[in-house]
Amino acid sequence: MKDMLNEQAAVTNISSDSQQALITINNIPDNTAAIAQIFQSIAQQNINIDMISQTTPLNGQLSISFTLPRKDLEKAIEVVNDLQTSLPTISLNTYEGIVKLSVEGAGMAQQPGIAAKVFSIMAQQNIRIMAITTSETKISYIIHPLDEKKALEALMEAFEL
């Protein structure tokens, strides 16, 4: 019972944001200069990004996904398309209809099993996860908008919030 109480106290907030978009840039050359060029170009357009996730390099290339405000998606697509001159191998996937679901709490840093519990809840609810990022005190998931209410209700119940 004590572990369950600690687990519940570890998570103090669950939130969702349906005003996000997800971009994945594929076939990026595996060098830091190429990655810096991408993020510098996006920053120059005053686009705020979040949830950056990178794959392990394979055959000299990698993919990077990140979220951004949906209102900035078209501008970001233009930036990436313009980069194809200097980075001709890159390709782009965009997802406009997404929800960023975040589970957070300062106690998560000391309590193992929070991610496992969230994944179990998502599996029980048959909710597909498109992307994930973590820190010591926050896990964010990208899900389909039709799953937002179901995910929030199940997580709120599980963590007694």
Short mmCIF file of C-alpha atoms in Angstrom, two decimals:
data_model
loop_
_atom_site.label_atom_id
_atom_site.label_comp_id
_atom_site.label_asym_id
_atom_site.label_seq_id
_atom_site.Cartn_x
_atom_site.Cartn_y
_atom_site.Cartn_z
CA MET A 1 0.00 0.00 0.00
CA LYS A 2 2.86 2.38 0.80
CA ASP A 3 4.32 2.01 -2.74
CA MET A 4 0.95 2.79 -4.28
CA LEU A 5 0.61 5.94 -2.18
CA ASN A 6 4.09 7.07 -3.20
CA GLU A 7 3.30 6.40 -6.85
CA GLN A 8 0.11 8.42 -6.66
CA ALA A 9 1.81 11.29 -4.83
CA ALA A 10 4.65 11.29 -7.38
CA VAL A 11 2.25 12.44 -10.11
CA THR A 12 0.71 15.79 -9.25
CA ASN A 13 -0.50 17.01 -12.66
CA ILE A 14 -1.87 15.54 -15.87
CA SER A 15 -2.57 17.91 -18.74
CA SER A 16 -3.25 17.94 -22.45
CA ASP A 17 -2.63 20.40 -25.27
CA SER A 18 -4.52 20.00 -28.54
CA GLN A 19 -2.94 23.03 -30.21
CA GLN A 20 0.26 21.22 -31.16
CA ALA A 21 1.65 19.69 -34.36
CA LEU A 22 4.36 17.07 -34.77
CA ILE A 23 7.13 17.17 -37.37
CA THR A 24 9.53 14.35 -38.14
CA ILE A 25 12.54 15.09 -40.33
CA ASN A 26 14.03 11.90 -41.76
CA ASN A 27 17.37 11.09 -43.41
CA ILE A 28 19.32 13.83 -41.67
CA PRO A 29 23.08 13.37 -42.04
CA ASP A 30 24.57 12.12 -38.78
CA ASN A 31 26.53 15.24 -37.92
CA THR A 32 25.88 17.92 -35.37
CA ALA A 33 26.31 20.73 -37.89
CA ALA A 34 23.33 19.47 -39.92
CA ILE A 35 21.18 19.21 -36.80
CA ALA A 36 22.26 22.69 -35.67
CA GLN A 37 21.42 24.09 -39.10
CA ILE A 38 17.88 22.70 -38.88
CA PHE A 39 17.20 24.09 -35.41
CA GLN A 40 18.86 27.45 -36.16
CA SER A 41 16.68 27.87 -39.26
CA ILE A 42 13.54 27.11 -37.25
CA ALA A 43 14.59 29.46 -34.43
CA GLN A 44 15.22 32.28 -36.93
CA GLN A 45 11.52 32.10 -37.78
CA ASN A 46 10.61 32.56 -34.09
CA ILE A 47 9.09 29.08 -33.90
CA ASN A 48 9.08 27.62 -30.40
CA ILE A 49 9.63 23.86 -30.36
CA ASP A 50 9.19 21.24 -27.66
CA MET A 51 9.43 17.46 -27.22
CA ILE A 52 12.59 16.89 -29.28
CA SER A 53 13.32 13.22 -29.92
CA GLN A 54 16.16 11.78 -32.01
CA THR A 55 16.65 8.25 -33.33
CA THR A 56 19.93 6.39 -33.08
CA PRO A 57 21.98 6.97 -36.25
CA LEU A 58 21.73 4.21 -38.84
CA ASN A 59 23.81 4.11 -42.01
CA GLY A 60 25.01 7.68 -41.39
CA GLN A 61 21.51 9.14 -41.04
CA LEU A 62 19.00 9.84 -38.29
CA SER A 63 15.51 11.20 -37.74
CA ILE A 64 14.38 13.95 -35.40
CA SER A 65 10.82 14.60 -34.26
CA PHE A 66 9.56 17.63 -32.37
CA THR A 67 6.33 19.37 -31.49
CA LEU A 68 5.49 22.99 -32.17
CA PRO A 69 2.41 25.20 -31.99
CA ARG A 70 0.02 24.17 -34.77
CA LYS A 71 -0.19 27.82 -35.90
CA ASP A 72 3.52 27.64 -36.85
CA LEU A 73 3.35 24.39 -38.83
CA GLU A 74 3.18 25.91 -42.33
CA LYS A 75 6.11 28.23 -41.56
CA ALA A 76 8.15 25.27 -40.25
CA ILE A 77 7.36 23.21 -43.37
CA GLU A 78 8.67 26.07 -45.51
CA VAL A 79 11.86 26.24 -43.43
CA VAL A 80 12.52 22.51 -43.81
CA ASN A 81 11.74 22.60 -47.54
CA ASP A 82 14.23 25.46 -47.94
CA LEU A 83 16.86 23.34 -46.15
CA GLN A 84 16.64 20.64 -48.81
CA THR A 85 19.03 22.68 -50.95
CA SER A 86 21.84 22.20 -48.43
CA LEU A 87 20.53 18.90 -46.96
CA PRO A 88 19.15 17.10 -50.04
CA THR A 89 18.54 13.74 -48.31
CA ILE A 90 16.03 15.04 -45.76
CA SER A 91 12.33 14.30 -45.98
CA LEU A 92 9.44 15.47 -43.85
CA ASN A 93 6.38 13.97 -42.16
CA THR A 94 3.87 16.21 -40.40
CA TYR A 95 0.99 15.42 -38.08
CA GLU A 96 -1.44 18.23 -37.47
CA GLY A 97 -4.18 16.43 -35.54
CA ILE A 98 -2.38 15.48 -32.34
CA VAL A 99 -2.63 15.98 -28.60
CA LYS A 100 0.33 16.36 -26.26
CA LEU A 101 -0.51 14.58 -23.01
CA SER A 102 1.81 15.30 -20.06
CA VAL A 103 2.14 13.45 -16.76
CA GLU A 104 4.26 15.33 -14.25
CA GLY A 105 5.30 15.64 -10.63
CA ALA A 106 8.44 16.38 -8.64
CA GLY A 107 8.18 12.98 -6.91
CA MET A 108 8.60 11.13 -10.20
CA ALA A 109 12.38 11.52 -9.94
CA GLN A 110 12.44 9.19 -6.91
CA GLN A 111 9.58 6.85 -7.81
CA PRO A 112 10.26 4.10 -10.35
CA GLY A 113 7.41 2.65 -12.36
CA ILE A 114 5.46 5.75 -13.37
CA ALA A 115 6.22 5.32 -17.09
CA ALA A 116 5.38 1.62 -16.84
CA LYS A 117 2.03 2.45 -15.24
CA VAL A 118 1.20 5.05 -17.89
CA PHE A 119 2.12 2.66 -20.72
CA SER A 120 -0.05 -0.03 -19.13
CA ILE A 121 -3.00 2.37 -18.87
CA MET A 122 -2.56 3.44 -22.49
CA ALA A 123 -2.41 -0.21 -23.59
CA GLN A 124 -5.54 -1.08 -21.58
CA GLN A 125 -7.36 1.83 -23.23
CA ASN A 126 -5.99 0.82 -26.68
CA ILE A 127 -4.40 4.26 -27.15
CA ARG A 128 -1.64 4.49 -29.75
CA ILE A 129 1.38 6.59 -28.75
CA MET A 130 3.06 8.43 -31.62
CA ALA A 131 5.98 10.02 -29.75
CA ILE A 132 7.37 10.30 -26.22
CA THR A 133 9.83 12.51 -24.39
CA THR A 134 10.83 12.40 -20.75
CA SER A 135 12.62 14.29 -18.04
CA GLU A 136 13.04 13.38 -14.39
CA THR A 137 9.74 15.02 -13.51
CA LYS A 138 7.66 14.90 -16.71
CA ILE A 139 6.66 12.43 -19.42
CA SER A 140 4.91 13.76 -22.53
CA TYR A 141 3.08 11.56 -25.02
CA ILE A 142 1.68 12.39 -28.44
CA ILE A 143 -1.70 10.74 -29.03
CA HIS A 144 -4.65 11.08 -31.43
CA PRO A 145 -7.25 13.72 -30.47
CA LEU A 146 -10.04 11.13 -30.34
CA ASP A 147 -8.16 9.44 -27.47
CA GLU A 148 -7.65 12.61 -25.39
CA LYS A 149 -10.73 12.34 -23.14
CA LYS A 150 -10.32 8.60 -22.59
CA ALA A 151 -6.61 8.99 -21.75
CA LEU A 152 -7.14 11.90 -19.38
CA GLU A 153 -9.96 10.13 -17.52
CA ALA A 154 -8.02 6.86 -17.17
CA LEU A 155 -4.85 8.60 -15.99
CA MET A 156 -6.68 10.91 -13.57
CA GLU A 157 -8.42 7.89 -12.05
CA ALA A 158 -5.23 5.81 -11.83
CA PHE A 159 -3.26 8.60 -10.14
CA GLU A 160 -6.26 9.86 -8.12
CA LEU A 161 -6.18 13.41 -9.47
#
